[in-house]
Amino acid sequence: MSTMINEQGKQRAATLLENTQKIVKEALGKLDYDEATYELLKEPLRFLEVRIPVRMDDGKVEIFTGYRSQHTTAVGPAKGGIRFHPDVTAEEVKALSIWMSIKCGLFDLPFGGGKGGVVCDPRHMSFPELERVARGYVRAISQIVGPSKDIPAPDVYTSPQVMSWMLDEYTTINEMDKPGFITGKPVALGGSRGRERATALGVFIALREAAKLKNKKPEDLSVIIQGFGNVGGNLAKICYDAGIKVIGISDAYGALYDPKGLEIPSLLEKRDSFGLVTNQFDDVITNADLLTRECDILVPAALENQITEKNAPLIQASILVEAANGPTTAEAEEILNKRGILIVPDVLANAGGVTVSYFEWVQNNQGYYWSAEEVEKKLEEKMVAAFVNTMTVAKERNVGTRLAAYMVGLKKHADAMKLRGWV
Ligand code: GLU
């Protein structure tokens, strides 16, 4: 049974990568780049697979598989998070690193895309086991990462605490202080103020701009958020504080829905460190059910492949804001586009995280730290600029919003590769 799920997961990740490559090809074609540019950008420049032996609490050694992908480094060092999840595969990490390049290009950050992952399930590990996996992963990849080579960050199930252990391991190996090796750190270790809620705040800004395009006022909006982790939870709070009704939220095991609006602060108080809260309620619906309930804005903020050809015809929202990476399949996207549902694609909606990671790296490099207000003001400027650029290209070139975002996002990488004489 578990092998079957594994095979299905692998197949899904392979499709994800193939779809990404298709859009990359289409975007580069629309911009008149040659075949060689696509050939170099369709796969990561460098991909490392490692095996990490970890002594578990019961005394036995378990071997974990990890990956680090560096999609392109023509513009600057690679940049992107590390995911700890049982479904991590090589193809998924590759696709995620390509998306990171697009985010960095779209937000004009001086980075190429990177991504890492370890196949493990932190939900079933003790804290010391998690620490040993984090440190083991850094030892395994330490030669190819660093503040001017490749800068990791958090992703699914990796927290500021995990970043702290990773920083400590890296600086121990290198015998010098290098806070710019990793971002998403706690403020005490050189993290940026505002980084923790940056992705959610960016999603919120994108959501607000999308609502404006559809002539909707914030006080009239109802929002459903799938996921209640760092991104979903913070977004729910920001919406709630702004007077936007959050009528649905979910975690990995179920969903809560109330058309009158949910009491977000009390749900956040009840939440555990993995964003789980629905297990404390009886009146729970399924994640699948939540996605097709009535609302103005639907925000998938969990994992990939949630909106498929099966549920896309049933979605009632008029705006889809992709807070998660890759929540919509290619088939679903076609259906949503035909139905006139405005898609704010992941590479645009959730890039507030990497943008503030960039601010964190800048602060580390200069040793001078900004206030939360300064960080959030700069984030707002970047989000609005990327949003306007994407929507303008979508309109002028008459293409979908995802393709438009890829066109804007890939341009700088393609130009840098040409200038360097790589193509
Ligand atoms: N993991 C986040 C993402 O997918 C953040 C990456 C970063 O901060 O480098 O965008």
Short mmCIF file of C-alpha atoms and ligand atoms in Angstrom, two decimals:
data_model
loop_
_atom_site.label_atom_id
_atom_site.label_comp_id
_atom_site.label_asym_id
_atom_site.label_seq_id
_atom_site.Cartn_x
_atom_site.Cartn_y
_atom_site.Cartn_z
CA MET A 1 0.00 0.00 0.00
CA SER A 2 2.63 2.51 1.04
CA THR A 3 4.69 1.62 -2.04
CA MET A 4 1.65 2.38 -4.14
CA ILE A 5 1.24 5.82 -2.53
CA ASN A 6 4.93 6.39 -3.05
CA GLU A 7 4.66 5.51 -6.73
CA GLN A 8 1.67 7.82 -7.14
CA GLY A 9 3.57 10.60 -5.35
CA LYS A 10 6.56 10.12 -7.63
CA GLN A 11 4.32 10.22 -10.67
CA ARG A 12 2.68 13.43 -9.46
CA ALA A 13 6.07 15.06 -8.87
CA ALA A 14 7.26 14.01 -12.33
CA THR A 15 4.14 15.58 -13.85
CA LEU A 16 4.79 18.74 -11.81
CA LEU A 17 8.29 19.01 -13.26
CA GLU A 18 7.10 18.29 -16.81
CA ASN A 19 4.37 20.94 -16.54
CA THR A 20 6.85 23.46 -15.20
CA GLN A 21 9.19 22.73 -18.11
CA LYS A 22 6.30 23.19 -20.53
CA ILE A 23 5.50 26.66 -19.17
CA VAL A 24 9.20 27.61 -19.10
CA LYS A 25 9.43 26.63 -22.77
CA GLU A 26 6.30 28.56 -23.66
CA ALA A 27 7.45 31.67 -21.75
CA LEU A 28 10.91 31.65 -23.35
CA GLY A 29 9.32 31.10 -26.78
CA LYS A 30 7.06 34.12 -26.32
CA LEU A 31 10.15 36.17 -25.44
CA ASP A 32 12.04 34.88 -28.51
CA TYR A 33 14.90 33.19 -26.66
CA ASP A 34 16.59 30.36 -28.51
CA GLU A 35 16.36 26.62 -27.90
CA ALA A 36 19.71 26.56 -26.03
CA THR A 37 18.33 28.92 -23.40
CA TYR A 38 15.46 26.52 -22.75
CA GLU A 39 17.77 23.50 -22.72
CA LEU A 40 19.84 25.07 -19.95
CA LEU A 41 16.87 26.28 -17.92
CA LYS A 42 14.71 23.17 -18.10
CA GLU A 43 16.75 21.31 -15.44
CA PRO A 44 18.85 22.50 -12.50
CA LEU A 45 22.50 23.31 -13.20
CA ARG A 46 23.47 21.24 -10.20
CA PHE A 47 21.56 18.57 -8.29
CA LEU A 48 22.91 16.74 -5.26
CA GLU A 49 21.44 13.64 -3.63
CA VAL A 50 22.74 12.70 -0.21
CA ARG A 51 22.23 9.95 2.35
CA ILE A 52 22.15 11.04 5.98
CA PRO A 53 22.74 8.49 8.74
CA VAL A 54 20.95 9.54 11.93
CA ARG A 55 20.92 7.78 15.27
CA MET A 56 17.33 7.70 16.45
CA ASP A 57 16.19 7.84 20.07
CA ASP A 58 15.81 4.04 20.21
CA GLY A 59 19.52 3.63 19.44
CA LYS A 60 19.08 2.43 15.84
CA VAL A 61 20.54 4.25 12.87
CA GLU A 62 18.12 5.37 10.19
CA ILE A 63 19.32 6.59 6.79
CA PHE A 64 17.47 9.57 5.37
CA THR A 65 17.63 10.74 1.76
CA GLY A 66 18.14 14.45 1.10
CA TYR A 67 18.43 16.66 -1.97
CA ARG A 68 19.69 20.11 -2.89
CA SER A 69 18.91 21.60 -6.26
CA GLN A 70 20.53 24.72 -7.74
CA HIS A 71 18.51 25.66 -10.77
CA THR A 72 20.57 28.55 -12.07
CA THR A 73 23.32 30.78 -10.70
CA ALA A 74 23.78 33.17 -13.63
CA VAL A 75 22.28 36.12 -11.74
CA GLY A 76 23.75 35.31 -8.33
CA PRO A 77 23.81 32.61 -5.65
CA ALA A 78 20.99 30.07 -5.52
CA LYS A 79 18.22 30.74 -3.01
CA GLY A 80 15.42 28.63 -1.64
CA GLY A 81 13.99 26.66 1.24
CA ILE A 82 14.43 23.18 2.65
CA ARG A 83 11.41 20.93 2.97
CA PHE A 84 11.13 18.10 5.49
CA HIS A 85 8.29 15.90 4.31
CA PRO A 86 7.66 12.19 3.65
CA ASP A 87 6.55 12.93 0.06
CA VAL A 88 9.72 14.80 -0.97
CA THR A 89 11.10 13.48 -4.28
CA ALA A 90 13.95 14.50 -6.59
CA GLU A 91 11.51 15.73 -9.25
CA GLU A 92 9.58 17.81 -6.74
CA VAL A 93 12.74 19.49 -5.47
CA LYS A 94 13.84 20.21 -9.04
CA ALA A 95 10.47 21.78 -9.91
CA LEU A 96 10.47 23.82 -6.71
CA SER A 97 13.95 25.16 -7.50
CA ILE A 98 12.80 26.29 -10.95
CA TRP A 99 9.88 28.11 -9.29
CA MET A 100 12.37 29.82 -6.97
CA SER A 101 14.26 31.17 -10.00
CA ILE A 102 11.03 32.58 -11.34
CA LYS A 103 10.16 34.21 -8.01
CA CYS A 104 13.63 35.77 -7.73
CA GLY A 105 13.43 37.06 -11.31
CA LEU A 106 9.89 38.38 -10.91
CA PHE A 107 10.81 40.23 -7.69
CA ASP A 108 14.15 41.40 -9.07
CA LEU A 109 16.23 39.70 -6.36
CA PRO A 110 19.91 39.01 -7.16
CA PHE A 111 19.53 35.23 -6.89
CA GLY A 112 18.94 32.10 -8.91
CA GLY A 113 16.57 29.42 -7.66
CA GLY A 114 17.51 26.69 -5.21
CA LYS A 115 15.60 24.16 -3.15
CA GLY A 116 16.29 21.33 -0.75
CA GLY A 117 14.41 18.52 0.85
CA VAL A 118 14.77 15.60 3.20
CA VAL A 119 12.44 12.61 3.01
CA CYS A 120 11.30 12.41 6.63
CA ASP A 121 8.25 13.07 8.77
CA PRO A 122 8.91 15.59 11.57
CA ARG A 123 5.41 14.90 12.92
CA HIS A 124 6.68 11.50 14.04
CA MET A 125 10.11 12.52 15.25
CA SER A 126 11.34 13.79 18.61
CA PHE A 127 12.97 17.22 18.85
CA PRO A 128 16.49 15.73 19.27
CA GLU A 129 15.91 13.48 16.24
CA LEU A 130 14.82 16.50 14.21
CA GLU A 131 17.96 18.35 15.28
CA ARG A 132 20.19 15.43 14.22
CA VAL A 133 18.51 15.25 10.79
CA ALA A 134 18.91 19.04 10.33
CA ARG A 135 22.59 18.96 11.28
CA GLY A 136 23.25 15.82 9.23
CA TYR A 137 21.69 17.42 6.16
CA VAL A 138 23.92 20.50 6.50
CA ARG A 139 27.05 18.33 6.87
CA ALA A 140 26.04 16.47 3.72
CA ILE A 141 25.51 19.56 1.56
CA SER A 142 27.94 21.99 3.22
CA GLN A 143 30.39 22.10 0.31
CA ILE A 144 27.90 23.49 -2.18
CA VAL A 145 26.08 26.01 0.04
CA GLY A 146 27.14 29.32 1.62
CA PRO A 147 26.27 33.03 1.71
CA SER A 148 27.64 33.59 -1.80
CA LYS A 149 26.86 30.15 -3.26
CA ASP A 150 23.44 28.97 -2.19
CA ILE A 151 21.35 30.27 0.70
CA PRO A 152 18.75 27.93 2.23
CA ALA A 153 15.60 28.94 4.17
CA PRO A 154 12.51 27.35 5.72
CA ASP A 155 9.85 25.54 3.74
CA VAL A 156 7.19 22.94 4.64
CA TYR A 157 7.82 21.61 8.21
CA THR A 158 11.12 23.46 8.75
CA SER A 159 11.03 26.25 11.30
CA PRO A 160 13.26 29.08 12.58
CA GLN A 161 14.52 26.55 15.16
CA VAL A 162 15.59 24.19 12.37
CA MET A 163 17.34 27.15 10.67
CA SER A 164 19.16 27.85 13.96
CA TRP A 165 20.56 24.30 14.19
CA MET A 166 21.55 24.45 10.53
CA LEU A 167 23.33 27.78 11.00
CA ASP A 168 25.14 26.43 14.04
CA GLU A 169 26.29 23.33 12.15
CA TYR A 170 27.45 25.35 9.15
CA THR A 171 29.39 27.91 11.20
CA THR A 172 30.96 25.09 13.22
CA ILE A 173 32.15 23.34 10.05
CA ASN A 174 33.52 26.59 8.62
CA GLU A 175 34.91 27.91 11.92
CA MET A 176 33.55 31.38 11.36
CA ASP A 177 30.37 33.34 11.84
CA LYS A 178 28.35 33.43 8.63
CA PRO A 179 24.77 34.48 9.43
CA GLY A 180 24.06 35.03 5.72
CA PHE A 181 24.37 31.28 5.08
CA ILE A 182 20.70 30.74 5.83
CA THR A 183 17.57 32.91 6.16
CA GLY A 184 14.38 32.57 8.16
CA LYS A 185 16.46 32.57 11.36
CA PRO A 186 15.13 33.87 14.66
CA VAL A 187 15.93 37.55 15.21
CA ALA A 188 18.41 36.67 17.98
CA LEU A 189 20.59 34.87 15.40
CA GLY A 190 20.48 37.59 12.76
CA GLY A 191 17.01 36.94 11.35
CA SER A 192 15.05 39.80 9.87
CA ARG A 193 12.22 41.41 11.71
CA GLY A 194 9.05 40.59 9.83
CA ARG A 195 10.40 37.40 8.19
CA GLU A 196 8.08 35.02 10.00
CA ARG A 197 4.88 36.52 8.67
CA ALA A 198 6.42 37.82 5.43
CA THR A 199 5.01 35.13 3.14
CA ALA A 200 1.53 35.61 4.60
CA LEU A 201 1.76 39.40 4.40
CA GLY A 202 2.84 39.11 0.77
CA VAL A 203 -0.12 36.81 0.04
CA PHE A 204 -2.37 39.35 1.73
CA ILE A 205 -1.05 42.20 -0.42
CA ALA A 206 -1.57 40.07 -3.55
CA LEU A 207 -5.08 39.19 -2.39
CA ARG A 208 -5.89 42.85 -1.76
CA GLU A 209 -4.59 43.90 -5.20
CA ALA A 210 -6.55 41.08 -6.88
CA ALA A 211 -9.74 42.15 -5.08
CA LYS A 212 -9.17 45.71 -6.33
CA LEU A 213 -8.95 44.41 -9.91
CA LYS A 214 -12.33 42.74 -9.43
CA ASN A 215 -13.73 45.92 -7.82
CA LYS A 216 -14.33 44.24 -4.47
CA LYS A 217 -14.01 46.06 -1.14
CA PRO A 218 -12.10 44.31 1.69
CA GLU A 219 -15.04 44.55 4.10
CA ASP A 220 -17.27 42.63 1.66
CA LEU A 221 -14.82 39.78 1.14
CA SER A 222 -15.06 36.24 2.42
CA VAL A 223 -11.95 34.07 2.32
CA ILE A 224 -11.30 30.35 2.62
CA ILE A 225 -7.75 29.32 3.50
CA GLN A 226 -6.59 25.73 3.08
CA GLY A 227 -3.76 25.17 5.57
CA PHE A 228 -3.12 26.64 9.02
CA GLY A 229 0.67 26.49 9.27
CA ASN A 230 3.06 29.43 9.06
CA VAL A 231 1.49 30.85 5.90
CA GLY A 232 -2.18 29.89 6.37
CA GLY A 233 -2.25 30.78 10.08
CA ASN A 234 -0.55 34.17 9.69
CA LEU A 235 -2.67 35.00 6.66
CA ALA A 236 -5.88 34.17 8.56
CA LYS A 237 -4.77 36.54 11.33
CA ILE A 238 -3.83 39.37 8.94
CA CYS A 239 -7.19 39.03 7.14
CA TYR A 240 -9.08 38.87 10.44
CA ASP A 241 -7.31 42.01 11.72
CA ALA A 242 -8.10 43.80 8.45
CA GLY A 243 -11.81 43.04 8.87
CA ILE A 244 -11.92 40.42 6.12
CA LYS A 245 -14.14 37.47 6.97
CA VAL A 246 -12.25 34.17 7.11
CA ILE A 247 -14.99 31.59 6.71
CA GLY A 248 -12.91 28.44 6.29
CA ILE A 249 -9.57 27.06 7.39
CA SER A 250 -8.08 23.56 7.39
CA ASP A 251 -5.17 21.43 8.52
CA ALA A 252 -3.83 18.09 7.26
CA TYR A 253 -6.73 16.21 8.87
CA GLY A 254 -9.85 18.29 8.23
CA ALA A 255 -11.46 21.69 7.85
CA LEU A 256 -13.66 24.16 9.72
CA TYR A 257 -16.24 26.21 7.85
CA ASP A 258 -18.60 28.91 9.09
CA PRO A 259 -20.16 31.38 6.64
CA LYS A 260 -20.53 33.88 9.49
CA GLY A 261 -16.72 33.98 9.94
CA LEU A 262 -14.35 32.04 12.20
CA GLU A 263 -12.84 33.35 15.45
CA ILE A 264 -9.25 33.19 14.16
CA PRO A 265 -7.37 34.36 17.30
CA SER A 266 -8.85 31.59 19.44
CA LEU A 267 -8.14 28.97 16.74
CA LEU A 268 -4.52 30.16 16.60
CA GLU A 269 -4.23 29.75 20.33
CA LYS A 270 -5.45 26.15 20.09
CA ARG A 271 -3.10 25.27 17.21
CA ASP A 272 -0.08 22.98 17.77
CA SER A 273 3.37 23.52 16.26
CA PHE A 274 2.43 21.68 13.02
CA GLY A 275 -0.59 23.91 12.48
CA LEU A 276 -3.04 21.22 13.64
CA VAL A 277 -6.27 22.37 15.23
CA THR A 278 -9.27 20.58 13.68
CA ASN A 279 -8.72 17.48 15.84
CA GLN A 280 -10.16 19.51 18.73
CA PHE A 281 -13.54 19.97 17.02
CA ASP A 282 -16.47 17.67 16.19
CA ASP A 283 -17.97 19.73 13.41
CA VAL A 284 -15.26 19.06 10.86
CA ILE A 285 -15.58 18.80 7.08
CA THR A 286 -12.98 17.42 4.67
CA ASN A 287 -10.28 19.45 2.94
CA ALA A 288 -11.80 18.48 -0.42
CA ASP A 289 -15.21 19.74 0.67
CA LEU A 290 -13.77 23.05 1.91
CA LEU A 291 -12.26 23.96 -1.46
CA THR A 292 -15.63 24.01 -3.22
CA ARG A 293 -17.62 25.91 -0.57
CA GLU A 294 -18.98 29.38 -1.36
CA CYS A 295 -16.49 32.27 -0.89
CA ASP A 296 -15.00 35.22 -2.79
CA ILE A 297 -11.36 34.26 -2.48
CA LEU A 298 -9.88 30.80 -2.17
CA VAL A 299 -6.35 30.51 -0.84
CA PRO A 300 -4.69 27.09 -0.98
CA ALA A 301 -1.85 27.39 1.55
CA ALA A 302 -0.88 23.74 1.99
CA LEU A 303 0.70 21.40 -0.53
CA GLU A 304 0.77 20.72 -4.28
CA ASN A 305 -1.99 19.36 -6.53
CA GLN A 306 -5.05 20.37 -4.50
CA ILE A 307 -7.07 21.91 -7.30
CA THR A 308 -7.51 19.38 -10.05
CA GLU A 309 -9.72 18.85 -13.09
CA LYS A 310 -12.19 17.15 -10.72
CA ASN A 311 -12.87 20.06 -8.35
CA ALA A 312 -11.98 23.01 -10.63
CA PRO A 313 -15.49 23.09 -12.21
CA LEU A 314 -16.99 23.25 -8.69
CA ILE A 315 -14.90 26.08 -7.23
CA GLN A 316 -17.17 28.98 -6.27
CA ALA A 317 -14.53 31.66 -5.61
CA SER A 318 -13.89 34.32 -8.25
CA ILE A 319 -10.24 34.75 -7.21
CA LEU A 320 -7.69 32.03 -6.50
CA VAL A 321 -4.59 33.15 -4.63
CA GLU A 322 -1.94 30.43 -4.59
CA ALA A 323 -0.14 30.72 -1.25
CA ALA A 324 1.18 27.15 -1.53
CA ASN A 325 3.65 26.16 -4.21
CA GLY A 326 1.96 24.34 -7.12
CA PRO A 327 -1.54 23.84 -5.69
CA THR A 328 -3.24 23.89 -9.12
CA THR A 329 -2.73 21.25 -11.81
CA ALA A 330 -2.35 22.28 -15.46
CA GLU A 331 -5.75 20.78 -16.34
CA ALA A 332 -7.44 22.64 -13.49
CA GLU A 333 -5.81 25.90 -14.53
CA GLU A 334 -7.28 25.61 -18.01
CA ILE A 335 -10.74 25.11 -16.54
CA LEU A 336 -10.37 28.05 -14.13
CA ASN A 337 -9.08 30.34 -16.89
CA LYS A 338 -12.07 29.42 -19.07
CA ARG A 339 -14.40 30.13 -16.17
CA GLY A 340 -12.89 33.62 -15.79
CA ILE A 341 -11.53 32.95 -12.30
CA LEU A 342 -8.58 35.24 -11.62
CA ILE A 343 -5.50 33.22 -10.64
CA VAL A 344 -2.74 34.91 -8.65
CA PRO A 345 -0.02 32.32 -9.34
CA ASP A 346 2.21 30.90 -6.59
CA VAL A 347 5.42 32.46 -7.93
CA LEU A 348 3.79 35.86 -7.43
CA ALA A 349 1.51 35.30 -4.43
CA ASN A 350 3.93 33.57 -2.06
CA ALA A 351 7.22 35.30 -2.96
CA GLY A 352 6.97 37.64 0.04
CA GLY A 353 8.90 34.95 1.92
CA VAL A 354 11.93 34.90 -0.33
CA THR A 355 11.77 38.69 -0.69
CA VAL A 356 12.18 39.21 3.05
CA SER A 357 14.79 36.42 3.03
CA TYR A 358 16.67 38.63 0.60
CA PHE A 359 16.27 41.57 3.01
CA GLU A 360 17.59 39.31 5.79
CA TRP A 361 20.65 38.39 3.73
CA VAL A 362 21.29 42.07 2.91
CA GLN A 363 21.07 42.95 6.62
CA ASN A 364 23.45 40.09 7.48
CA ASN A 365 25.94 41.24 4.84
CA GLN A 366 25.92 44.84 6.01
CA GLY A 367 25.59 44.03 9.73
CA TYR A 368 22.91 46.67 10.08
CA TYR A 369 19.35 45.73 11.00
CA TRP A 370 16.07 47.32 9.94
CA SER A 371 12.81 47.87 11.82
CA ALA A 372 9.75 45.70 11.09
CA GLU A 373 8.05 48.76 9.57
CA GLU A 374 10.95 49.29 7.17
CA VAL A 375 10.92 45.63 6.14
CA GLU A 376 7.16 45.61 5.56
CA LYS A 377 7.24 48.86 3.60
CA LYS A 378 9.92 47.47 1.28
CA LEU A 379 7.97 44.22 0.93
CA GLU A 380 4.81 46.13 0.00
CA GLU A 381 6.70 47.97 -2.77
CA LYS A 382 8.12 44.74 -4.20
CA MET A 383 4.78 42.90 -4.04
CA VAL A 384 2.84 45.66 -5.78
CA ALA A 385 5.50 46.06 -8.49
CA ALA A 386 5.54 42.30 -9.24
CA PHE A 387 1.73 42.18 -9.22
CA VAL A 388 1.42 45.10 -11.64
CA ASN A 389 4.16 43.70 -13.92
CA THR A 390 2.46 40.31 -14.10
CA MET A 391 -1.02 41.67 -14.77
CA THR A 392 0.29 44.13 -17.36
CA VAL A 393 2.09 41.39 -19.32
CA ALA A 394 -0.96 39.11 -19.03
CA LYS A 395 -3.13 41.84 -20.54
CA GLU A 396 -0.73 43.14 -23.18
CA ARG A 397 0.30 39.70 -24.42
CA ASN A 398 -3.11 38.14 -23.87
CA VAL A 399 -1.74 35.22 -21.82
CA GLY A 400 -2.73 33.59 -18.53
CA THR A 401 -1.35 35.12 -15.34
CA ARG A 402 0.98 32.18 -14.67
CA LEU A 403 2.58 32.36 -18.09
CA ALA A 404 2.91 36.13 -17.67
CA ALA A 405 4.68 35.70 -14.32
CA TYR A 406 7.05 33.15 -15.88
CA MET A 407 7.81 35.55 -18.73
CA VAL A 408 8.73 38.36 -16.35
CA GLY A 409 10.53 35.98 -13.97
CA LEU A 410 12.69 34.18 -16.52
CA LYS A 411 13.90 37.20 -18.46
CA LYS A 412 16.69 38.24 -16.12
CA HIS A 413 18.08 34.68 -15.84
CA ALA A 414 18.01 34.20 -19.61
CA ASP A 415 19.71 37.57 -20.23
CA ALA A 416 22.36 36.89 -17.56
CA MET A 417 23.13 33.49 -19.11
CA LYS A 418 23.59 35.12 -22.50
CA LEU A 419 25.82 37.91 -21.14
CA ARG A 420 27.99 35.30 -19.42
CA GLY A 421 28.35 33.45 -22.71
CA TRP A 422 26.61 30.30 -21.44
CA VAL A 423 24.24 30.23 -24.39
N1 GLU B 1 10.39 28.31 1.03
C1 GLU B 1 9.96 29.61 0.65
C2 GLU B 1 9.53 29.61 -0.80
O1 GLU B 1 9.16 28.60 -1.35
C3 GLU B 1 10.98 30.70 1.00
C4 GLU B 1 12.30 30.56 0.35
C5 GLU B 1 13.36 31.54 0.85
O2 GLU B 1 13.05 32.33 1.72
O3 GLU B 1 14.47 31.48 0.33
O4 GLU B 1 9.46 30.64 -1.44
#
